[in-house]
């Protein structure tokens, strides 16, 4: 059956993060009619929170009426932080744009046989950097100086270096015409160096996706529909989707409002690793997309990450930085650590940290509670929150080691389908990362303060990550992966996965630039729009 005249769009992109935004722009440039569906809301700069305690602008829990930019997703084996809203993770991330340095990423066995990935992705990394306006941070402050001292203490083979960031460093506080796209982009305002990047930039300086990819996509005719969560995808006509797809959509939350359907010739699934894995698993479970590979939910990565902190005892200490992350150190070829600060607005982050304990302790949770009870004024009083953000430096320590988990679908917990639950992989991520503890202890000595562990890690014995990856990995076939080298879903035509779900290995650095580069590569493989058989344009 021919459905072409009944379509609402050529392509529907599910999600507006790094993969979804790049997909939307490149498809529009190829002549396609594109709709982007984003479960979160659209934010103007003035909508972002000035403090983390302003839950309606910070936290994504739509069932509670909270529609902020950050969602915290607890699993048995990990805690995940992710972005929400038009622009996805770019709204809440720390501006960093790293290219993986370790060959273990490019040559991981999961995808090594499919291409020389370092060479294949290099031009797409360059284009993604251009689009995001990436520059090296220039500046100094107490936190970078402290991290340089930490690097010297460990006699690291690579000393501390400035962070590549997506920030407009024009004249501070002064708005200027588009500095990036020859006048096609929005006007921008020079960074005022408040350091509150991870609360959402209120000053038009952070190069979020709404300032580049999505802005240009809308100029090219892309239609963005916020408050739109996809609950089902079904092929129209042929079982492989060659005749197109129908999507079921609703407004996120407990109600049934704004339920509707939309038909498209092709689908880009880019809902982030959590959203993409959940949606595809639900569709396979209910029989909507039964051909999805059994490898769905495998090779789920946390970037082998540990998050620790150090806080100065002096209530007048000030470790705020110009921007959220300014400095990197590389303790070894597989490890990368950065400093993280929240400016004035991140005091509530204190509640996510606990007394410093080791993952080697078999009774770590019990030890943590004992330490907290032993010093209740330090750990249980709300007074500890006041000024914590000024006095504290967080450290994200990431590794390119080959560790992973799995996602499975637990049925019957939602009217729209089962929900994801975690399970250990062949070699699950460790909650004991000695180098992370060593960095926190070294920093605390220099700050005349005390180190801290992540509360969830300490109590639950599970890592915390802001860089969830995998679950729909690239592979040579449906027996080894969910998508092919061009990120086309095995078993279906005109369906791609373009987000962190497809990343097959831990990059060991913030993955945002890698997701963009991989998406740029996948989009470069799609042809210009043809007036003839659309279904022949892509398939796996």
mmCIF file with all atom_site columns, N, CA, C and O in Angstrom, residues 5 15 19 34 73 126 166 182 253 293 304 329-330 366 403 410 412 417 425 465 489 494 530:
data_model
loop_
_atom_site.group_PDB
_atom_site.id
_atom_site.type_symbol
_atom_site.label_atom_id
_atom_site.label_alt_id
_atom_site.label_comp_id
_atom_site.label_asym_id
_atom_site.label_entity_id
_atom_site.label_seq_id
_atom_site.pdbx_PDB_ins_code
_atom_site.Cartn_x
_atom_site.Cartn_y
_atom_site.Cartn_z
_atom_site.occupancy
_atom_site.B_iso_or_equiv
_atom_site.pdbx_formal_charge
_atom_site.auth_seq_id
_atom_site.auth_comp_id
_atom_site.auth_asym_id
_atom_site.auth_atom_id
_atom_site.pdbx_PDB_model_num
ATOM 1  N N  . UNK A 1 5   ? 1.038  10.101 0.450  1.00 0.00 ? 5   UNK A N  1
ATOM 2  C CA . UNK A 1 5   ? 0.219  11.311 0.522  1.00 0.00 ? 5   UNK A CA 1
ATOM 3  C C  . UNK A 1 5   ? -0.395 11.526 1.902  1.00 0.00 ? 5   UNK A C  1
ATOM 4  O O  . UNK A 1 5   ? -0.975 12.569 2.154  1.00 0.00 ? 5   UNK A O  1
ATOM 5  N N  . UNK A 1 15  ? 13.516 13.560 20.028 1.00 0.00 ? 15  UNK A N  1
ATOM 6  C CA . UNK A 1 15  ? 14.538 14.089 20.909 1.00 0.00 ? 15  UNK A CA 1
ATOM 7  C C  . UNK A 1 15  ? 15.277 15.246 20.264 1.00 0.00 ? 15  UNK A C  1
ATOM 8  O O  . UNK A 1 15  ? 15.448 15.299 19.037 1.00 0.00 ? 15  UNK A O  1
ATOM 9  N N  . UNK A 1 19  ? 22.335 14.472 19.297 1.00 0.00 ? 19  UNK A N  1
ATOM 10 C CA . UNK A 1 19  ? 22.049 13.693 18.097 1.00 0.00 ? 19  UNK A CA 1
ATOM 11 C C  . UNK A 1 19  ? 20.818 14.165 17.361 1.00 0.00 ? 19  UNK A C  1
ATOM 12 O O  . UNK A 1 19  ? 20.813 14.286 16.126 1.00 0.00 ? 19  UNK A O  1
ATOM 13 N N  . UNK A 1 34  ? 10.850 18.018 8.133  1.00 0.00 ? 34  UNK A N  1
ATOM 14 C CA . UNK A 1 34  ? 11.268 17.400 9.395  1.00 0.00 ? 34  UNK A CA 1
ATOM 15 C C  . UNK A 1 34  ? 10.450 17.951 10.556 1.00 0.00 ? 34  UNK A C  1
ATOM 16 O O  . UNK A 1 34  ? 10.225 19.161 10.658 1.00 0.00 ? 34  UNK A O  1
ATOM 17 N N  . UNK A 1 73  ? 17.769 9.776  37.436 1.00 0.00 ? 73  UNK A N  1
ATOM 18 C CA . UNK A 1 73  ? 17.113 8.493  37.233 1.00 0.00 ? 73  UNK A CA 1
ATOM 19 C C  . UNK A 1 73  ? 17.846 7.437  38.052 1.00 0.00 ? 73  UNK A C  1
ATOM 20 O O  . UNK A 1 73  ? 18.958 7.034  37.701 1.00 0.00 ? 73  UNK A O  1
ATOM 21 N N  . UNK A 1 126 ? 35.593 17.924 13.426 1.00 0.00 ? 126 UNK A N  1
ATOM 22 C CA . UNK A 1 126 ? 35.936 19.311 13.062 1.00 0.00 ? 126 UNK A CA 1
ATOM 23 C C  . UNK A 1 126 ? 34.679 20.132 12.782 1.00 0.00 ? 126 UNK A C  1
ATOM 24 O O  . UNK A 1 126 ? 34.565 21.289 13.216 1.00 0.00 ? 126 UNK A O  1
ATOM 25 N N  . UNK A 1 166 ? 32.286 25.204 24.644 1.00 0.00 ? 166 UNK A N  1
ATOM 26 C CA . UNK A 1 166 ? 31.358 25.836 23.703 1.00 0.00 ? 166 UNK A CA 1
ATOM 27 C C  . UNK A 1 166 ? 30.731 27.043 24.390 1.00 0.00 ? 166 UNK A C  1
ATOM 28 O O  . UNK A 1 166 ? 29.599 26.994 24.872 1.00 0.00 ? 166 UNK A O  1
ATOM 29 N N  . UNK A 1 182 ? 27.618 33.835 9.929  1.00 0.00 ? 182 UNK A N  1
ATOM 30 C CA . UNK A 1 182 ? 27.438 34.850 8.903  1.00 0.00 ? 182 UNK A CA 1
ATOM 31 C C  . UNK A 1 182 ? 26.118 35.586 8.985  1.00 0.00 ? 182 UNK A C  1
ATOM 32 O O  . UNK A 1 182 ? 25.578 36.005 7.944  1.00 0.00 ? 182 UNK A O  1
ATOM 33 N N  . UNK A 1 253 ? 3.632  13.369 31.904 1.00 0.00 ? 253 UNK A N  1
ATOM 34 C CA . UNK A 1 253 ? 2.925  13.594 33.155 1.00 0.00 ? 253 UNK A CA 1
ATOM 35 C C  . UNK A 1 253 ? 1.909  12.504 33.404 1.00 0.00 ? 253 UNK A C  1
ATOM 36 O O  . UNK A 1 253 ? 1.849  11.500 32.686 1.00 0.00 ? 253 UNK A O  1
ATOM 37 N N  . UNK A 1 293 ? 16.800 -5.842 17.320 1.00 0.00 ? 293 UNK A N  1
ATOM 38 C CA . UNK A 1 293 ? 17.782 -6.852 17.694 1.00 0.00 ? 293 UNK A CA 1
ATOM 39 C C  . UNK A 1 293 ? 17.706 -7.209 19.176 1.00 0.00 ? 293 UNK A C  1
ATOM 40 O O  . UNK A 1 293 ? 17.416 -6.373 20.042 1.00 0.00 ? 293 UNK A O  1
ATOM 41 N N  . UNK A 1 304 ? 32.587 4.702  32.724 1.00 0.00 ? 304 UNK A N  1
ATOM 42 C CA . UNK A 1 304 ? 33.402 4.235  33.854 1.00 0.00 ? 304 UNK A CA 1
ATOM 43 C C  . UNK A 1 304 ? 33.745 5.408  34.763 1.00 0.00 ? 304 UNK A C  1
ATOM 44 O O  . UNK A 1 304 ? 34.899 5.660  35.096 1.00 0.00 ? 304 UNK A O  1
ATOM 45 N N  . UNK A 1 329 ? 43.022 17.023 33.662 1.00 0.00 ? 329 UNK A N  1
ATOM 46 C CA . UNK A 1 329 ? 44.276 16.304 33.855 1.00 0.00 ? 329 UNK A CA 1
ATOM 47 C C  . UNK A 1 329 ? 44.075 14.870 33.366 1.00 0.00 ? 329 UNK A C  1
ATOM 48 O O  . UNK A 1 329 ? 42.942 14.363 33.344 1.00 0.00 ? 329 UNK A O  1
ATOM 49 N N  . UNK A 1 330 ? 45.158 14.227 32.971 1.00 0.00 ? 330 UNK A N  1
ATOM 50 C CA . UNK A 1 330 ? 45.108 12.877 32.422 1.00 0.00 ? 330 UNK A CA 1
ATOM 51 C C  . UNK A 1 330 ? 46.053 11.986 33.231 1.00 0.00 ? 330 UNK A C  1
ATOM 52 O O  . UNK A 1 330 ? 47.229 11.848 32.897 1.00 0.00 ? 330 UNK A O  1
ATOM 53 N N  . UNK A 1 366 ? 26.972 1.106  55.590 1.00 0.00 ? 366 UNK A N  1
ATOM 54 C CA . UNK A 1 366 ? 26.904 1.192  57.043 1.00 0.00 ? 366 UNK A CA 1
ATOM 55 C C  . UNK A 1 366 ? 27.954 2.164  57.573 1.00 0.00 ? 366 UNK A C  1
ATOM 56 O O  . UNK A 1 366 ? 27.681 2.970  58.469 1.00 0.00 ? 366 UNK A O  1
ATOM 57 N N  . UNK A 1 403 ? 33.966 -1.490 30.457 1.00 0.00 ? 403 UNK A N  1
ATOM 58 C CA . UNK A 1 403 ? 33.014 -1.929 31.469 1.00 0.00 ? 403 UNK A CA 1
ATOM 59 C C  . UNK A 1 403 ? 31.607 -1.576 31.004 1.00 0.00 ? 403 UNK A C  1
ATOM 60 O O  . UNK A 1 403 ? 31.397 -0.566 30.340 1.00 0.00 ? 403 UNK A O  1
ATOM 61 N N  . UNK A 1 410 ? 11.109 -4.230 32.677 1.00 0.00 ? 410 UNK A N  1
ATOM 62 C CA . UNK A 1 410 ? 10.217 -4.804 33.681 1.00 0.00 ? 410 UNK A CA 1
ATOM 63 C C  . UNK A 1 410 ? 8.783  -4.461 33.313 1.00 0.00 ? 410 UNK A C  1
ATOM 64 O O  . UNK A 1 410 ? 8.420  -3.286 33.226 1.00 0.00 ? 410 UNK A O  1
ATOM 65 N N  . UNK A 1 412 ? 4.569  -4.203 33.186 1.00 0.00 ? 412 UNK A N  1
ATOM 66 C CA . UNK A 1 412 ? 3.404  -3.982 34.015 1.00 0.00 ? 412 UNK A CA 1
ATOM 67 C C  . UNK A 1 412 ? 3.492  -2.818 34.981 1.00 0.00 ? 412 UNK A C  1
ATOM 68 O O  . UNK A 1 412 ? 2.643  -2.690 35.854 1.00 0.00 ? 412 UNK A O  1
ATOM 69 N N  . UNK A 1 417 ? 3.652  0.847  28.948 1.00 0.00 ? 417 UNK A N  1
ATOM 70 C CA . UNK A 1 417 ? 4.613  -0.225 28.744 1.00 0.00 ? 417 UNK A CA 1
ATOM 71 C C  . UNK A 1 417 ? 5.499  -0.391 29.958 1.00 0.00 ? 417 UNK A C  1
ATOM 72 O O  . UNK A 1 417 ? 5.400  0.351  30.937 1.00 0.00 ? 417 UNK A O  1
ATOM 73 N N  . UNK A 1 425 ? 26.623 -6.121 33.598 1.00 0.00 ? 425 UNK A N  1
ATOM 74 C CA . UNK A 1 425 ? 27.161 -6.670 32.375 1.00 0.00 ? 425 UNK A CA 1
ATOM 75 C C  . UNK A 1 425 ? 28.261 -7.666 32.683 1.00 0.00 ? 425 UNK A C  1
ATOM 76 O O  . UNK A 1 425 ? 28.442 -8.085 33.831 1.00 0.00 ? 425 UNK A O  1
ATOM 77 N N  . UNK A 1 465 ? 26.552 8.665  37.164 1.00 0.00 ? 465 UNK A N  1
ATOM 78 C CA . UNK A 1 465 ? 27.088 9.118  35.881 1.00 0.00 ? 465 UNK A CA 1
ATOM 79 C C  . UNK A 1 465 ? 26.203 10.189 35.251 1.00 0.00 ? 465 UNK A C  1
ATOM 80 O O  . UNK A 1 465 ? 24.973 10.122 35.344 1.00 0.00 ? 465 UNK A O  1
ATOM 81 N N  . UNK A 1 489 ? 18.830 1.122  11.941 1.00 0.00 ? 489 UNK A N  1
ATOM 82 C CA . UNK A 1 489 ? 18.361 0.025  12.776 1.00 0.00 ? 489 UNK A CA 1
ATOM 83 C C  . UNK A 1 489 ? 18.222 -1.246 11.947 1.00 0.00 ? 489 UNK A C  1
ATOM 84 O O  . UNK A 1 489 ? 17.540 -1.252 10.910 1.00 0.00 ? 489 UNK A O  1
ATOM 85 N N  . UNK A 1 494 ? 14.588 3.133  6.887  1.00 0.00 ? 494 UNK A N  1
ATOM 86 C CA . UNK A 1 494 ? 14.356 4.539  7.251  1.00 0.00 ? 494 UNK A CA 1
ATOM 87 C C  . UNK A 1 494 ? 14.160 4.735  8.759  1.00 0.00 ? 494 UNK A C  1
ATOM 88 O O  . UNK A 1 494 ? 13.322 5.528  9.182  1.00 0.00 ? 494 UNK A O  1
ATOM 89 N N  . UNK A 1 530 ? 14.709 12.693 -2.714 1.00 0.00 ? 530 UNK A N  1
ATOM 90 C CA . UNK A 1 530 ? 14.370 12.319 -4.081 1.00 0.00 ? 530 UNK A CA 1
ATOM 91 C C  . UNK A 1 530 ? 12.863 12.369 -4.264 1.00 0.00 ? 530 UNK A C  1
ATOM 92 O O  . UNK A 1 530 ? 12.100 12.134 -3.323 1.00 0.00 ? 530 UNK A O  1
#
